[in-house]
mmCIF file of C-alpha atoms in Angstrom:
data_model
loop_
_atom_site.group_PDB
_atom_site.id
_atom_site.type_symbol
_atom_site.label_atom_id
_atom_site.label_comp_id
_atom_site.label_asym_id
_atom_site.label_seq_id
_atom_site.Cartn_x
_atom_site.Cartn_y
_atom_site.Cartn_z
ATOM 1 C CA MET A 5 39.987 -24.949 37.468
ATOM 2 C CA LYS A 6 39.571 -21.912 36.609
ATOM 3 C CA LYS A 7 36.960 -20.437 32.828
ATOM 4 C CA MET A 8 39.559 -19.350 30.015
ATOM 5 C CA ALA A 9 39.499 -18.213 27.325
ATOM 6 C CA ALA A 10 41.748 -20.407 25.509
ATOM 7 C CA HIS A 11 41.930 -22.295 21.400
ATOM 8 C CA HIS A 12 41.594 -25.979 22.322
ATOM 9 C CA GLN A 13 41.188 -28.594 19.975
ATOM 10 C CA GLY A 14 39.845 -31.427 22.539
ATOM 11 C CA ILE A 15 43.182 -32.042 24.633
ATOM 12 C CA TRP A 16 45.606 -31.804 22.019
ATOM 13 C CA LYS A 17 46.149 -28.333 22.058
ATOM 14 C CA VAL A 18 46.051 -26.932 18.238
ATOM 15 C CA GLU A 19 50.609 -25.188 19.160
ATOM 16 C CA GLU A 20 51.315 -28.217 18.909
ATOM 17 C CA GLN A 21 52.376 -29.702 15.830
ATOM 18 C CA ALA A 22 53.769 -33.098 15.448
ATOM 19 C CA PRO A 23 50.775 -35.757 15.610
ATOM 20 C CA LEU A 24 49.522 -37.561 18.827
ATOM 21 C CA THR A 25 50.162 -40.986 18.550
ATOM 22 C CA LEU A 26 50.162 -41.920 22.467
ATOM 23 C CA LYS A 27 50.131 -39.990 25.543
ATOM 24 C CA VAL A 28 50.212 -40.387 29.399
ATOM 25 C CA PHE A 29 48.358 -37.032 30.761
ATOM 26 C CA THR A 30 49.703 -35.695 34.506
ATOM 27 C CA GLU A 31 47.108 -33.952 35.819
ATOM 28 C CA GLN A 32 48.666 -31.363 35.349
ATOM 29 C CA ASP A 33 48.896 -31.701 31.636
ATOM 30 C CA PHE A 34 44.676 -32.250 31.564
ATOM 31 C CA SER A 35 44.318 -28.863 34.053
ATOM 32 C CA SER A 36 46.505 -26.512 31.731
ATOM 33 C CA ARG A 37 44.429 -27.871 28.619
ATOM 34 C CA ILE A 38 40.881 -28.331 29.655
ATOM 35 C CA VAL A 39 38.614 -24.986 30.248
ATOM 36 C CA VAL A 40 35.616 -25.442 31.934
ATOM 37 C CA GLY A 41 32.893 -24.279 29.609
ATOM 38 C CA GLU A 42 34.161 -25.356 26.090
ATOM 39 C CA VAL A 43 32.890 -27.737 23.789
ATOM 40 C CA TYR A 44 34.749 -29.928 22.423
ATOM 41 C CA LYS A 45 35.407 -32.052 19.330
ATOM 42 C CA SER A 46 37.355 -35.507 20.831
ATOM 43 C CA THR A 47 40.024 -36.799 17.820
ATOM 44 C CA TYR A 48 41.485 -39.037 20.198
ATOM 45 C CA PHE A 49 40.301 -42.404 21.896
ATOM 46 C CA SER A 50 40.769 -41.122 26.181
ATOM 47 C CA ILE A 51 40.632 -43.702 28.880
ATOM 48 C CA PHE A 52 41.126 -41.187 32.474
ATOM 49 C CA ILE A 53 41.273 -42.324 35.956
ATOM 50 C CA VAL A 54 39.710 -40.003 38.753
ATOM 51 C CA THR A 55 41.916 -40.098 41.640
ATOM 52 C CA LYS A 56 39.658 -37.624 43.445
ATOM 53 C CA GLY A 57 36.599 -35.206 43.871
ATOM 54 C CA SER A 58 34.166 -34.931 40.745
ATOM 55 C CA MET A 59 32.978 -32.832 37.389
ATOM 56 C CA LEU A 60 29.793 -33.261 35.302
ATOM 57 C CA VAL A 61 30.630 -33.924 31.818
ATOM 58 C CA LYS A 62 28.804 -32.726 29.277
ATOM 59 C CA HIS A 63 28.956 -35.748 26.495
ATOM 60 C CA ASN A 64 27.247 -36.127 22.773
ATOM 61 C CA LEU A 65 24.677 -33.580 24.999
ATOM 62 C CA ARG A 66 23.899 -36.185 27.764
ATOM 63 C CA GLU A 67 25.313 -35.015 31.666
ATOM 64 C CA PHE A 68 26.972 -37.505 33.935
ATOM 65 C CA LEU A 69 28.947 -36.944 36.426
ATOM 66 C CA VAL A 70 32.092 -38.109 36.905
ATOM 67 C CA LYS A 71 33.182 -38.892 40.766
ATOM 68 C CA GLU A 72 36.325 -40.218 42.296
ATOM 69 C CA ASN A 73 36.748 -44.237 41.790
ATOM 70 C CA SER A 74 35.996 -43.281 38.872
ATOM 71 C CA LEU A 75 37.081 -44.896 34.606
ATOM 72 C CA LEU A 76 36.150 -42.375 31.629
ATOM 73 C CA PHE A 77 36.135 -42.785 28.792
ATOM 74 C CA ILE A 78 36.101 -40.275 25.730
ATOM 75 C CA LEU A 79 35.696 -41.657 21.546
ATOM 76 C CA PRO A 80 36.950 -39.555 18.638
ATOM 77 C CA SER A 81 34.739 -37.710 17.180
ATOM 78 C CA THR A 82 32.136 -37.763 20.780
ATOM 79 C CA ILE A 83 31.586 -34.261 21.881
ATOM 80 C CA TYR A 84 31.467 -32.983 25.242
ATOM 81 C CA GLU A 85 31.721 -30.731 27.997
ATOM 82 C CA PHE A 86 33.512 -30.294 31.186
ATOM 83 C CA THR A 87 30.391 -28.370 32.639
ATOM 84 C CA GLU A 88 31.977 -28.212 36.591
ATOM 85 C CA ILE A 89 35.462 -29.116 38.119
ATOM 86 C CA SER A 90 35.787 -29.674 41.918
ATOM 87 C CA PRO A 91 38.590 -27.626 43.552
ATOM 88 C CA ASP A 92 39.982 -30.444 44.010
ATOM 89 C CA PHE A 93 40.148 -32.398 40.943
ATOM 90 C CA LYS A 94 42.353 -35.371 40.350
ATOM 91 C CA VAL A 95 42.558 -37.210 36.904
ATOM 92 C CA VAL A 96 45.265 -39.426 35.002
ATOM 93 C CA GLY A 97 44.879 -40.875 31.706
ATOM 94 C CA SER A 98 46.257 -41.928 28.562
ATOM 95 C CA VAL A 99 45.575 -40.977 24.792
ATOM 96 C CA PHE A 100 45.625 -42.081 21.702
ATOM 97 C CA SER A 101 45.240 -42.059 17.797
ATOM 98 C CA VAL A 102 43.232 -45.050 15.908
ATOM 99 C CA ASP A 103 46.807 -45.056 14.154
ATOM 100 C CA TYR A 104 47.685 -46.055 16.836
ATOM 101 C CA MET A 105 46.009 -48.752 18.240
ATOM 102 C CA SER A 106 45.958 -50.344 14.530
ATOM 103 C CA GLN A 107 49.526 -50.759 14.613
ATOM 104 C CA THR A 108 49.211 -52.524 18.566
ATOM 105 C CA GLY A 109 47.340 -55.173 16.973
ATOM 106 C CA ILE A 110 44.408 -54.191 18.464
ATOM 107 C CA ILE A 111 41.171 -54.327 15.287
ATOM 108 C CA LEU A 112 38.590 -52.022 14.497
ATOM 109 C CA ASN A 113 36.266 -53.184 12.181
ATOM 110 C CA THR A 114 35.562 -56.334 13.789
ATOM 111 C CA SER A 115 34.019 -56.998 16.876
ATOM 112 C CA SER A 116 36.569 -55.687 19.399
ATOM 113 C CA VAL A 117 36.138 -54.220 22.003
ATOM 114 C CA VAL A 118 36.281 -51.002 20.698
ATOM 115 C CA LYS A 119 33.550 -51.351 18.296
ATOM 116 C CA VAL A 120 31.435 -52.440 21.543
ATOM 117 C CA MET A 121 33.436 -49.169 23.752
ATOM 118 C CA THR A 122 31.498 -47.722 20.966
ATOM 119 C CA GLY A 123 28.141 -48.369 21.606
ATOM 120 C CA ALA A 124 28.780 -47.576 25.578
ATOM 121 C CA TYR A 125 25.583 -46.480 26.903
ATOM 122 C CA GLN A 126 26.765 -44.351 29.274
ATOM 123 C CA PRO A 127 30.991 -43.229 28.993
ATOM 124 C CA TYR A 128 32.689 -43.993 33.010
ATOM 125 C CA TYR A 129 32.172 -46.541 35.299
ATOM 126 C CA ALA A 130 32.600 -46.443 38.840
ATOM 127 C CA ILE A 131 36.110 -49.151 39.716
ATOM 128 C CA ASN A 132 36.573 -50.005 43.746
ATOM 129 C CA ASN A 133 40.508 -49.801 45.149
ATOM 130 C CA GLU A 134 42.297 -52.756 43.654
ATOM 131 C CA GLU A 135 40.764 -51.998 40.520
ATOM 132 C CA ARG A 136 42.339 -47.872 40.972
ATOM 133 C CA ASP A 137 45.491 -48.935 42.096
ATOM 134 C CA LEU A 138 46.362 -51.914 39.266
ATOM 135 C CA LEU A 139 45.239 -49.018 36.435
ATOM 136 C CA LEU A 140 47.379 -46.711 38.208
ATOM 137 C CA ASN A 141 50.067 -48.993 37.882
ATOM 138 C CA LEU A 142 49.531 -49.428 34.784
ATOM 139 C CA GLN A 143 49.330 -46.159 33.627
ATOM 140 C CA GLU A 144 52.724 -45.511 35.372
ATOM 141 C CA ILE A 145 54.642 -48.339 33.907
ATOM 142 C CA LEU A 146 53.201 -46.552 30.375
ATOM 143 C CA ARG A 147 54.538 -43.081 31.244
ATOM 144 C CA LYS A 148 58.502 -44.704 32.124
ATOM 145 C CA ALA A 149 58.223 -46.576 29.346
ATOM 146 C CA LEU A 150 57.152 -43.936 27.209
ATOM 147 C CA ALA A 151 59.929 -41.565 29.278
ATOM 148 C CA GLU A 152 62.548 -44.043 28.193
ATOM 149 C CA GLU A 153 65.317 -43.361 25.478
ATOM 150 C CA SER A 154 65.425 -44.390 22.765
ATOM 151 C CA THR A 155 68.417 -47.006 22.912
ATOM 152 C CA VAL A 156 67.105 -48.078 25.614
ATOM 153 C CA ALA A 157 66.961 -51.983 24.295
ATOM 154 C CA PHE A 158 63.373 -53.512 22.834
ATOM 155 C CA LEU A 159 62.007 -50.093 23.950
ATOM 156 C CA PRO A 160 59.047 -49.811 20.298
ATOM 157 C CA GLU A 161 57.663 -53.605 23.012
ATOM 158 C CA MET A 162 57.705 -51.974 26.316
ATOM 159 C CA ARG A 163 56.297 -49.498 25.371
ATOM 160 C CA LYS A 164 53.715 -51.307 22.963
ATOM 161 C CA HIS A 165 52.906 -54.132 25.491
ATOM 162 C CA SER A 166 52.378 -51.017 28.228
ATOM 163 C CA PHE A 167 49.988 -49.989 26.576
ATOM 164 C CA LEU A 168 47.951 -53.090 25.305
ATOM 165 C CA SER A 169 48.166 -54.225 29.304
ATOM 166 C CA LEU A 170 46.450 -50.181 30.413
ATOM 167 C CA PHE A 171 44.640 -50.992 27.778
ATOM 168 C CA TYR A 172 42.535 -54.121 28.041
ATOM 169 C CA HIS A 173 42.467 -53.778 31.672
ATOM 170 C CA ALA A 174 40.412 -51.112 31.041
ATOM 171 C CA ALA A 175 38.655 -52.338 28.528
ATOM 172 C CA SER A 176 37.982 -56.090 31.224
ATOM 173 C CA ILE A 177 36.007 -53.763 32.941
ATOM 174 C CA TYR A 178 33.664 -52.128 30.870
ATOM 175 C CA ALA A 179 32.887 -55.282 29.763
ATOM 176 C CA ARG A 180 32.244 -56.421 32.633
ATOM 177 C CA TYR A 181 30.139 -53.564 33.558
ATOM 178 C CA ASN A 182 27.561 -53.499 31.340
ATOM 179 C CA VAL A 183 27.458 -58.152 31.400
ATOM 180 C CA SER A 184 26.464 -57.552 35.060
ATOM 181 C CA HIS A 185 24.683 -54.326 35.056
ATOM 182 C CA LYS A 186 21.972 -54.282 32.136
ATOM 183 C CA VAL A 187 19.472 -52.607 33.076
ATOM 184 C CA LYS A 188 15.524 -52.981 32.009
ATOM 185 C CA LEU A 189 15.602 -49.738 29.762
ATOM 186 C CA ASN A 190 11.031 -48.812 29.884
ATOM 187 C CA ARG A 191 9.665 -47.380 26.396
ATOM 188 C CA ARG A 192 10.051 -44.038 27.089
ATOM 189 C CA GLU A 193 14.381 -44.612 28.156
ATOM 190 C CA GLU A 194 14.245 -46.408 24.505
ATOM 191 C CA LEU A 195 12.730 -44.057 22.804
ATOM 192 C CA THR A 196 14.990 -40.573 24.497
ATOM 193 C CA ILE A 197 18.581 -43.226 23.631
ATOM 194 C CA GLY A 198 17.162 -43.914 20.314
ATOM 195 C CA PHE A 199 16.753 -40.232 19.830
ATOM 196 C CA LEU A 200 19.992 -38.850 21.176
ATOM 197 C CA ARG A 201 22.085 -41.083 18.804
ATOM 198 C CA LEU A 202 20.450 -40.483 15.837
ATOM 199 C CA LEU A 203 20.610 -36.982 16.351
ATOM 200 C CA ALA A 204 24.485 -37.100 17.176
ATOM 201 C CA LYS A 205 25.021 -38.441 13.391
ATOM 202 C CA HIS A 206 22.496 -36.758 11.634
ATOM 203 C CA TYR A 207 21.736 -33.498 13.617
ATOM 204 C CA LYS A 208 24.743 -31.079 10.545
ATOM 205 C CA GLU A 209 21.679 -32.726 7.721
ATOM 206 C CA GLU A 210 18.386 -32.675 9.692
ATOM 207 C CA ARG A 211 16.657 -30.236 12.122
ATOM 208 C CA SER A 212 12.991 -31.554 11.308
ATOM 209 C CA VAL A 213 11.160 -33.278 14.627
ATOM 210 C CA LYS A 214 9.332 -35.447 12.763
ATOM 211 C CA TYR A 215 12.472 -36.459 10.431
ATOM 212 C CA TYR A 216 14.024 -37.739 14.300
ATOM 213 C CA ALA A 217 10.441 -39.135 14.993
ATOM 214 C CA ASP A 218 10.140 -41.331 11.284
ATOM 215 C CA ARG A 219 13.364 -43.395 11.958
ATOM 216 C CA LEU A 220 11.906 -43.755 15.685
ATOM 217 C CA PHE A 221 8.576 -45.974 13.904
ATOM 218 C CA VAL A 222 6.666 -42.738 16.031
ATOM 219 C CA THR A 223 4.434 -39.281 15.779
ATOM 220 C CA PRO A 224 6.261 -36.029 16.233
ATOM 221 C CA LYS A 225 3.904 -35.363 18.798
ATOM 222 C CA HIS A 226 4.472 -38.527 20.725
ATOM 223 C CA LEU A 227 8.416 -37.751 19.892
ATOM 224 C CA SER A 228 7.419 -34.788 21.582
ATOM 225 C CA GLN A 229 5.797 -35.817 24.747
ATOM 226 C CA MET A 230 8.340 -38.706 25.863
ATOM 227 C CA LEU A 231 10.837 -36.799 25.810
ATOM 228 C CA LYS A 232 9.386 -33.925 27.871
ATOM 229 C CA VAL A 233 7.751 -35.807 30.684
ATOM 230 C CA GLY A 234 11.854 -38.070 30.745
ATOM 231 C CA THR A 235 13.881 -34.915 30.638
ATOM 232 C CA GLY A 236 11.976 -31.761 30.746
ATOM 233 C CA ARG A 237 13.474 -30.191 27.653
ATOM 234 C CA THR A 238 11.756 -30.383 24.158
ATOM 235 C CA THR A 239 13.006 -32.486 20.635
ATOM 236 C CA GLY A 240 12.847 -29.137 19.603
ATOM 237 C CA SER A 241 15.954 -27.459 22.086
ATOM 238 C CA PHE A 242 17.769 -31.501 21.535
ATOM 239 C CA ILE A 243 17.998 -30.419 18.254
ATOM 240 C CA ASP A 244 19.078 -27.161 18.754
ATOM 241 C CA ARG A 245 21.544 -27.193 21.184
ATOM 242 C CA ALA A 246 22.957 -30.325 19.086
ATOM 243 C CA VAL A 247 23.604 -27.364 15.871
ATOM 244 C CA ILE A 248 25.078 -24.496 18.321
ATOM 245 C CA VAL A 249 27.080 -27.150 19.779
ATOM 246 C CA GLY A 250 28.733 -28.224 16.445
ATOM 247 C CA ALA A 251 28.095 -25.324 14.770
ATOM 248 C CA LYS A 252 31.048 -24.258 17.712
ATOM 249 C CA VAL A 253 32.892 -26.825 17.155
ATOM 250 C CA LEU A 254 33.641 -26.159 13.794
ATOM 251 C CA LEU A 255 33.504 -22.060 14.554
ATOM 252 C CA ARG A 256 36.876 -22.770 16.631
ATOM 253 C CA ASP A 257 38.760 -23.996 13.564
ATOM 254 C CA PRO A 258 40.790 -21.914 11.371
ATOM 255 C CA SER A 259 40.441 -23.561 8.039
ATOM 256 C CA LEU A 260 36.919 -22.831 8.512
ATOM 257 C CA ASN A 261 34.820 -19.822 7.005
ATOM 258 C CA ILE A 262 31.561 -18.880 8.438
ATOM 259 C CA ALA A 263 30.161 -19.784 4.658
ATOM 260 C CA GLN A 264 31.843 -23.552 4.201
ATOM 261 C CA VAL A 265 30.832 -23.647 8.523
ATOM 262 C CA ALA A 266 27.000 -23.094 7.295
ATOM 263 C CA GLN A 267 27.814 -24.874 4.668
ATOM 264 C CA GLU A 268 28.685 -27.982 6.821
ATOM 265 C CA LEU A 269 25.557 -27.678 9.183
ATOM 266 C CA ASN A 270 23.309 -27.901 5.352
ATOM 267 C CA PHE A 271 22.209 -23.935 5.970
ATOM 268 C CA ALA A 272 20.991 -22.503 2.849
ATOM 269 C CA ASP A 273 23.875 -19.951 3.151
ATOM 270 C CA GLN A 274 25.921 -18.138 6.108
ATOM 271 C CA PHE A 275 23.531 -15.709 6.918
ATOM 272 C CA THR A 276 20.457 -18.097 7.509
ATOM 273 C CA PHE A 277 23.153 -20.043 9.943
ATOM 274 C CA ALA A 278 24.199 -16.889 11.161
ATOM 275 C CA LYS A 279 20.459 -15.677 12.053
ATOM 276 C CA TYR A 280 20.141 -19.261 13.899
ATOM 277 C CA PHE A 281 23.069 -18.971 15.206
ATOM 278 C CA LYS A 282 22.370 -15.551 16.679
ATOM 279 C CA LYS A 283 19.077 -16.422 18.094
ATOM 280 C CA HIS A 284 20.605 -19.247 20.274
ATOM 281 C CA THR A 285 23.769 -18.016 21.490
ATOM 282 C CA GLY A 286 23.127 -14.255 21.615
ATOM 283 C CA ILE A 287 26.244 -13.366 19.588
ATOM 284 C CA THR A 288 26.841 -13.362 15.704
ATOM 285 C CA PRO A 289 29.499 -16.228 14.719
ATOM 286 C CA THR A 290 31.892 -13.407 13.193
ATOM 287 C CA GLN A 291 31.343 -12.481 17.263
ATOM 288 C CA PHE A 292 32.100 -15.884 18.651
ATOM 289 C CA ARG A 293 34.753 -16.707 16.785
ATOM 290 C CA THR A 294 36.769 -13.039 17.444
ATOM 291 C CA ASP A 295 35.786 -14.417 21.499
ATOM 292 C CA HIS A 296 37.466 -17.938 20.637
#
C-alpha cells in the first residue's frame, strides 16, 4: 500500500456523510482507506481477520507485528498507526458503532466481553486455520445479509444474528487466549504497562513525569530508569510522543482551530503549543494542517 496524502478519520472516510452503524470491509476497502504512516483515532469498534502478509501497528504507543492468521481488534478512542504493511497483505473485517452494539443487546456497562476486551494487553491474537475459516465464513454470511434487498423477510433479524455470531466467535477467541496465556509480568513490565495506560488516558492534561510516577507510587527517577531499561526510551519521550500523536489527530479535525487544539491539550496558548509542536516535528501546526 502506498504512502499518500489523504484526510481520513479512522477507517471511515470524512466525505462519507452517512453515519456508520455496521459495515463489512473487504481488502479493497481497507487498502483505499489506510495510509501508511498516518495517525488515526478510532471512532468505532473493528474486528479484522488478517489472511496473508503482515503489518506493523502502533496501538496506544506500543508497536505490534500482526501476521497472517491473526485476529485484530480496534477499539473506540484508541490511537493507532499502521507503520508498515507488506506488499502481499490481505485483510477483511467488520466495523461497527457502539450504538449498533447496544441495539443488538450487547451491554456495554456490565462485565460483558466488550468490557473485558477494553483491558486487553494486546490488540491481536494468533488464530489457527480452523478458526480463520470459521470467522471468514461468518464474515461472508454477514456481508451477504447486509447486501440483501430491504424487502427480504426477517432481514433485520438475519443481520443482527449474523453480526452477533461473528462478534461472539471473535470474542470467544479473545477470552480463550486470555485464560490460557496468562503471562507473569515482572515489576518493570508492570510499571511500563501501568505507565502507558495512564499516559493514554491523561496525556492531554498531564505532561509531568512526576504526575505519572506519583500515580504509580514510585519516584520519577525510578520510573525513568525502569522505562529506559525496558524500552530504551525515556519517560519524557513517551509523553512527548503521546502529545504529538494526539495533536495530529486534533489538527485533522477541520472544526477545530489551532487555539482550540492548544486548549484541548492543556497548553497555555496556541503560541506555546506551536513552539512545542515544531520542536518535536520540525514543522508548525499550520504547516501540518496544510500538508494533511
